[in-house]
Coordinates of C-alpha atoms in Angstrom, one line a residue:
X863 CA -7.9 17.1 -10.3
X864 CA -4.2 16.4 -10.5
X865 CA -3.1 13.1 -9.0
X866 CA 0.5 11.9 -9.1
X867 CA 2.4 8.7 -8.5
X868 CA 6.2 8.5 -8.6
X869 CA 8.0 5.6 -10.3
X870 CA 11.7 5.0 -10.2
X871 CA 13.6 2.4 -12.1
X872 CA 17.4 2.2 -11.7
X873 CA 17.9 6.0 -11.7
X874 CA 15.0 7.1 -13.9
X875 CA 12.2 9.1 -12.3
X876 CA 9.0 10.4 -13.8
X877 CA 5.9 12.1 -12.4
X878 CA 2.6 10.4 -13.5
X879 CA -0.8 11.5 -14.6
X880 CA -4.2 10.2 -13.5
X881 CA -6.9 7.7 -14.2
X882 CA -10.4 8.1 -12.6
X883 CA -11.8 5.2 -10.6
X884 CA -15.0 5.4 -8.7
X885 CA -17.4 3.3 -6.5
X886 CA -21.0 4.2 -6.0
X887 CA -24.0 3.0 -4.0
X888 CA -27.4 4.3 -3.0
X889 CA -26.7 7.9 -1.9
X890 CA -23.0 7.1 -1.4
X891 CA -19.9 7.5 -3.5
X892 CA -16.2 7.2 -3.2
X893 CA -13.5 8.2 -5.7
X894 CA -9.8 7.6 -6.4
X895 CA -7.5 8.8 -9.2
X896 CA -4.2 7.1 -9.9
X897 CA -2.1 5.9 -12.9
X898 CA 1.4 5.2 -14.1
X899 CA 3.8 6.1 -17.0
X900 CA 6.7 4.3 -18.6
X901 CA 10.4 4.6 -17.4
X902 CA 13.6 3.9 -19.4
X903 CA 16.9 2.6 -18.1
X904 CA 19.9 3.0 -20.5
X905 CA 23.4 1.6 -19.8
X906 CA 26.1 -0.4 -21.4
X907 CA 24.9 -3.8 -20.3
X908 CA 21.1 -3.5 -20.2
X909 CA 20.9 -4.3 -16.5
X910 CA 18.3 -3.1 -14.0
X911 CA 19.1 -3.2 -10.3
X912 CA 16.0 -1.6 -8.7
X913 CA 12.4 -0.8 -9.6
X914 CA 10.3 1.2 -7.1
X915 CA 7.2 3.2 -6.8
X916 CA 6.4 6.0 -4.5
X917 CA 2.6 6.6 -4.9
X918 CA 0.5 9.5 -4.0
X919 CA -3.3 9.4 -4.0
X920 CA -6.4 11.3 -2.9
X921 CA -9.4 9.3 -1.8
X922 CA -12.8 11.0 -1.2
X923 CA -16.1 9.5 0.1
X924 CA -19.5 11.0 0.7
X925 CA -23.0 10.2 1.8
X926 CA -22.2 6.9 3.6
X927 CA -24.7 5.6 6.2
X928 CA -21.8 4.5 8.5
X929 CA -18.9 6.5 9.9
X930 CA -15.6 5.8 8.3
X931 CA -12.8 5.7 10.9
X932 CA -10.1 3.6 9.2
X933 CA -8.8 3.2 5.7
X934 CA -7.5 -0.1 4.6
X935 CA -4.9 0.1 1.8
X936 CA -3.3 -2.7 -0.2
X937 CA -0.8 -2.2 -3.0
X938 CA 0.1 -5.2 -5.3
X939 CA 2.4 -5.5 -8.2
X940 CA 2.8 -8.0 -11.1
X941 CA 5.9 -8.2 -13.3
X942 CA 5.3 -9.4 -16.9
X943 CA 3.0 -12.4 -17.0
X944 CA 3.5 -13.3 -13.4
X945 CA 0.9 -13.1 -10.6
X946 CA 0.0 -10.2 -8.5
X947 CA 2.0 -10.0 -5.3
X948 CA 1.2 -7.8 -2.2
X949 CA 4.0 -5.3 -1.7
X950 CA 2.4 -2.9 0.9
X951 CA -0.5 -2.9 3.4
X952 CA -1.6 -0.3 5.9
X953 CA -4.8 0.3 8.0
X954 CA -4.4 3.9 9.4
X955 CA -7.0 5.3 11.7
X956 CA -8.6 8.6 10.7
X957 CA -7.9 11.1 13.5
X958 CA -8.1 14.6 11.8
X959 CA -4.9 15.6 13.7
X960 CA -1.2 16.0 12.7
X961 CA -2.0 17.0 9.1
X962 CA 0.7 18.7 7.1
X963 CA 1.8 19.5 3.6
X964 CA 2.5 15.9 2.8
X965 CA -0.5 14.2 4.4
X966 CA -4.0 15.3 5.0
X967 CA -7.1 13.5 6.3
X968 CA -10.5 14.7 7.5
X969 CA -10.9 12.5 10.6
X970 CA -13.9 10.2 11.1
X971 CA -17.0 10.9 9.2
X972 CA -19.7 9.7 6.7
X973 CA -18.0 12.0 4.2
X974 CA -14.3 12.9 4.1
X975 CA -11.0 12.5 2.4
X976 CA -7.6 10.8 2.8
X977 CA -4.7 12.4 0.9
X978 CA -1.0 11.5 0.3
X979 CA 0.0 14.8 -1.4
X980 CA 3.3 14.1 -3.0
X981 CA 4.6 10.6 -2.2
X982 CA 4.0 7.9 0.4
X983 CA 7.6 8.0 1.6
X984 CA 7.4 11.8 2.2
X985 CA 4.1 11.3 4.1
X986 CA 5.5 8.5 6.2
X987 CA 8.6 10.6 7.0
X988 CA 6.5 13.1 8.8
X989 CA 5.6 10.5 11.4
X990 CA 7.6 11.1 14.6
X991 CA 7.9 7.3 15.2
X992 CA 10.6 7.1 12.6
X993 CA 13.7 7.7 14.7
X994 CA 16.5 5.5 13.4
X995 CA 15.4 5.1 9.8
X996 CA 14.0 7.1 6.9
X997 CA 11.2 5.5 4.9
X998 CA 11.9 5.1 1.2
X999 CA 9.9 4.2 -2.0
X1000 CA 8.2 0.8 -2.2
X1001 CA 10.4 -1.8 -3.8
X1002 CA 8.8 -3.7 -6.7
X1003 CA 12.0 -5.5 -7.7
X1004 CA 15.6 -5.6 -6.5
X1005 CA 18.6 -8.0 -6.3
X1006 CA 17.0 -9.8 -3.3
X1007 CA 13.6 -10.3 -5.0
X1008 CA 10.4 -11.6 -3.4
X1009 CA 10.9 -13.0 0.1
X1010 CA 10.2 -16.7 0.5
X1011 CA 7.4 -16.2 3.1
X1012 CA 7.1 -19.9 3.5
X1013 CA 10.5 -20.0 5.3
X1014 CA 9.3 -17.7 8.1
X1015 CA 9.1 -19.3 11.5
X1016 CA 5.4 -18.8 11.7
X1017 CA 5.2 -20.4 15.2
X1018 CA 6.9 -17.2 16.4
X1019 CA 4.0 -15.0 15.1
X1020 CA 1.1 -15.3 17.6
X1021 CA -1.6 -13.8 15.5
X1022 CA -1.0 -15.0 11.9
X1023 CA 0.1 -17.9 9.8
X1024 CA 1.3 -18.2 6.2
X1025 CA -2.2 -18.4 4.8
X1026 CA -3.7 -15.6 6.8
X1027 CA -0.7 -13.4 6.0
X1028 CA -0.9 -13.9 2.3
X1029 CA -4.7 -13.6 2.1
X1030 CA -4.8 -10.6 4.5
X1031 CA -7.3 -12.0 7.0
X1032 CA -4.9 -11.9 10.0
X1033 CA -1.5 -10.2 10.2
X1034 CA -0.6 -9.3 13.8
X1035 CA 1.9 -6.5 14.2
X1036 CA 4.3 -5.5 11.5
X1037 CA 7.1 -5.8 14.1
X1038 CA 6.9 -9.6 13.9
X1039 CA 8.2 -9.5 10.3
X1040 CA 11.1 -7.1 10.7
X1041 CA 12.4 -4.8 13.4
X1042 CA 15.2 -2.3 14.0
X1043 CA 18.0 -2.8 16.5
X1044 CA 19.6 0.1 18.4
X1045 CA 21.9 1.0 15.5
X1046 CA 18.9 1.2 13.1
X1047 CA 19.8 -2.1 11.3
X1048 CA 17.0 -4.3 10.1
X1049 CA 16.6 -7.5 12.0
X1050 CA 14.1 -10.2 11.1
X1051 CA 12.5 -11.6 14.2
X1052 CA 10.8 -14.5 12.4
X1053 CA 14.2 -16.2 11.9
X1054 CA 14.6 -15.6 8.2
X1055 CA 17.4 -13.4 6.8
X1056 CA 15.2 -12.5 3.8
X1057 CA 13.5 -9.5 5.3
X1058 CA 10.4 -7.9 3.6
X1059 CA 11.8 -4.8 1.9
X1060 CA 8.6 -2.7 2.3
X1061 CA 7.9 -3.3 6.0
X1062 CA 7.6 -0.3 8.4
X1063 CA 7.4 -1.7 11.9
X1064 CA 7.7 1.9 13.3
X1065 CA 4.2 2.7 12.1
X1066 CA 2.8 -0.9 12.0
X1067 CA 2.5 -0.9 8.2
X1068 CA 4.0 -2.4 5.1
X1069 CA 4.3 -6.1 6.0
X1070 CA 5.4 -7.3 2.6
X1071 CA 8.5 -7.4 0.3
X1072 CA 9.3 -7.0 -3.4
X1073 CA 7.3 -8.7 -6.1
X1074 CA 10.2 -10.0 -8.2
X1075 CA 13.9 -10.0 -8.9
X1076 CA 15.3 -7.0 -10.8
X1077 CA 17.1 -9.4 -13.2
X1078 CA 13.7 -10.1 -14.7
X1079 CA 14.0 -6.6 -16.4
X1080 CA 17.5 -7.2 -17.7
X1081 CA 18.3 -7.0 -21.5
X1082 CA 21.4 -8.9 -22.5
X1083 CA 21.2 -8.1 -26.2
X1084 CA 23.6 -5.4 -27.2
X1085 CA 22.1 -2.5 -29.1
X1086 CA 18.5 -3.4 -28.3
X1087 CA 15.7 -2.2 -25.9
X1088 CA 13.7 -4.7 -23.9
X1089 CA 10.2 -3.9 -22.6
X1090 CA 8.8 -5.4 -19.4
X1091 CA 5.3 -4.4 -18.1
X1092 CA 4.6 -3.9 -14.4
X1093 CA 1.0 -4.0 -13.4
X1094 CA -0.2 -2.3 -10.2
X1095 CA -3.4 -2.9 -8.3
X1096 CA -4.5 -0.5 -5.5
X1097 CA -7.3 -1.7 -3.1
X1098 CA -8.9 0.6 -0.6
X1099 CA -11.6 -0.4 2.0
X1100 CA -13.5 1.9 4.3
X1101 CA -13.9 0.6 7.9
X1102 CA -16.0 1.6 10.9
X1103 CA -14.8 2.7 14.3
X1104 CA -14.5 0.2 17.1
X1105 CA -14.4 0.5 20.9
X1106 CA -10.6 0.7 21.1
X1107 CA -10.7 3.6 18.6
X1108 CA -13.3 5.4 20.8
X1109 CA -11.2 4.8 23.9
X1110 CA -7.9 6.1 22.6
X1111 CA -9.3 9.0 20.6
X1112 CA -12.0 10.3 22.9
X1113 CA -10.0 13.3 24.0
X1114 CA -8.2 14.1 20.8
X1115 CA -9.6 12.8 17.6
X1116 CA -11.6 15.2 15.4
X1117 CA -15.4 14.7 15.2
X1118 CA -15.3 11.7 17.5
X1119 CA -18.1 13.0 19.7
X1120 CA -20.5 13.0 16.8
X1121 CA -20.1 9.3 16.1
X1122 CA -23.3 7.4 16.6
X1123 CA -23.3 4.4 18.9
X1124 CA -24.7 2.2 16.2
X1125 CA -21.6 2.8 14.1
X1126 CA -19.2 1.4 16.7
X1127 CA -18.0 -2.2 16.5
X1128 CA -17.2 -4.2 19.7
X1129 CA -14.3 -6.1 18.1
X1130 CA -12.2 -5.4 15.1
X1131 CA -13.5 -2.7 12.7
X1132 CA -15.9 -3.9 10.0
X1133 CA -16.5 -2.7 6.5
X1134 CA -19.0 0.1 6.3
X1135 CA -22.6 -0.6 5.1
X1136 CA -22.2 -4.4 5.1
X1137 CA -25.2 -5.8 3.4
X1138 CA -27.0 -2.4 3.5
X1139 CA -28.5 -0.5 0.5
X1140 CA -27.9 -3.4 -1.9
X1141 CA -24.2 -3.6 -0.9
X1142 CA -22.7 -7.1 -0.8
X1143 CA -23.0 -8.9 2.6
X1144 CA -19.6 -10.3 3.7
X1145 CA -19.6 -13.2 6.1
X1146 CA -16.5 -11.9 7.9
X1147 CA -16.8 -8.1 7.6
X1148 CA -13.8 -7.4 10.0
X1149 CA -11.4 -9.7 8.1
X1150 CA -12.2 -9.9 4.4
X1151 CA -9.7 -11.9 2.2
X1152 CA -8.0 -9.9 -0.5
X1153 CA -9.6 -12.2 -3.1
X1154 CA -13.1 -11.3 -1.9
X1155 CA -12.3 -7.6 -1.8
X1156 CA -11.4 -7.7 -5.5
X1157 CA -14.3 -9.9 -6.4
X1158 CA -17.0 -7.7 -4.9
X1159 CA -15.5 -4.2 -5.4
X1160 CA -18.1 -3.4 -8.0
X1161 CA -21.0 -4.4 -5.7
X1162 CA -19.9 -2.6 -2.5
X1163 CA -19.5 1.1 -2.0
X1164 CA -16.9 0.5 0.7
X1165 CA -14.3 -0.9 -1.7
X1166 CA -12.3 0.7 -4.4
X1167 CA -10.0 -1.3 -6.7
X1168 CA -7.9 0.6 -9.3
X1169 CA -5.5 -1.1 -11.7
X1170 CA -2.8 0.6 -13.9
X1171 CA 0.5 -0.4 -15.4
X1172 CA 3.8 1.0 -16.7
X1173 CA 6.6 -0.3 -18.9
X1174 CA 10.3 -0.5 -17.9
X1175 CA 12.4 -0.1 -21.0
X1176 CA 15.9 -1.6 -20.5
X1177 CA 18.2 -0.2 -23.3
X1178 CA 21.5 -2.0 -23.8
X1179 CA 23.6 0.6 -25.6
X1180 CA 25.8 -0.5 -28.4
X1181 CA 29.5 -0.7 -27.6
X1182 CA 31.4 2.5 -28.4
X1183 CA 28.5 4.9 -28.2
X1184 CA 28.0 7.8 -25.8
X1185 CA 25.0 9.7 -24.6
X1186 CA 24.4 12.9 -22.6
X1187 CA 21.5 14.9 -21.2
X1188 CA 20.0 16.0 -17.9
X1189 CA 17.1 14.2 -16.3
X1190 CA 17.7 15.0 -12.6
X1191 CA 17.9 11.2 -11.9
X1192 CA 19.6 9.1 -9.3
X1193 CA 22.0 6.3 -10.1
X1194 CA 21.7 2.7 -8.8

């Protein structure tokens, strides 16, 4: 299978190959393939202004005892020897409708798939809820850097606080972290001017900002090349349907009539097969902290964690030299 992720660093763009990651349980299996390749930035001062990713992935599951109706997705990035920082989160329902060349999913089922065909931004752009803006790649580093989440006015967010936001247990709506005014300009409704770069309130996804400052990639030494490693961690969790899902989708969602009553949660959706068939039993299956998802991925078929990395090579060209070529890149 051919899986691709797109990485962009200050005008350099490459298409990436694949690394197989899988999760298995008794009679159940889930697979994901994703990886990353190096990028090079070459200029007269060795500076880097922007590092982004635009991932594509194809997730498949089969033989589950519970119906999967929602996919939880978390993308984290780590620059150099730093710590992993969340840069994107989404929990899309599986509906089996509105599929297109950029995005395809099977709808709810004990077996199925969820596919971002070319890039996340292209898939998001097909959503009609984007009216005044166009989604772009996910920012890993820029001149703004990681938002200072501690400065948010958390009393203005009714369903989350700093701890629940960072550990993923309670988020509320993405619109609380940034919104769009009538002219399409980003406005931070939490009272902080440092808006999360990767937040998409239009589709209630994203939530987070960059992982680092772009200056961490800079190379000030003339005539040399500096290498900085970016590590990526992708986490996916398979969730059951709940009563709200059944209410809103009863007349439209694919396969919804075949969902068994025992698979439907009364409150928030829970992880599939919690404590069943030797899978780990989570105490709060509808709100599992990121740390626990990572810790128990190998002992639960409902979780996939994949890690990969790429290097950003910042070349500071010697004074008086020239270079030429064609790479079909963009300049930043």
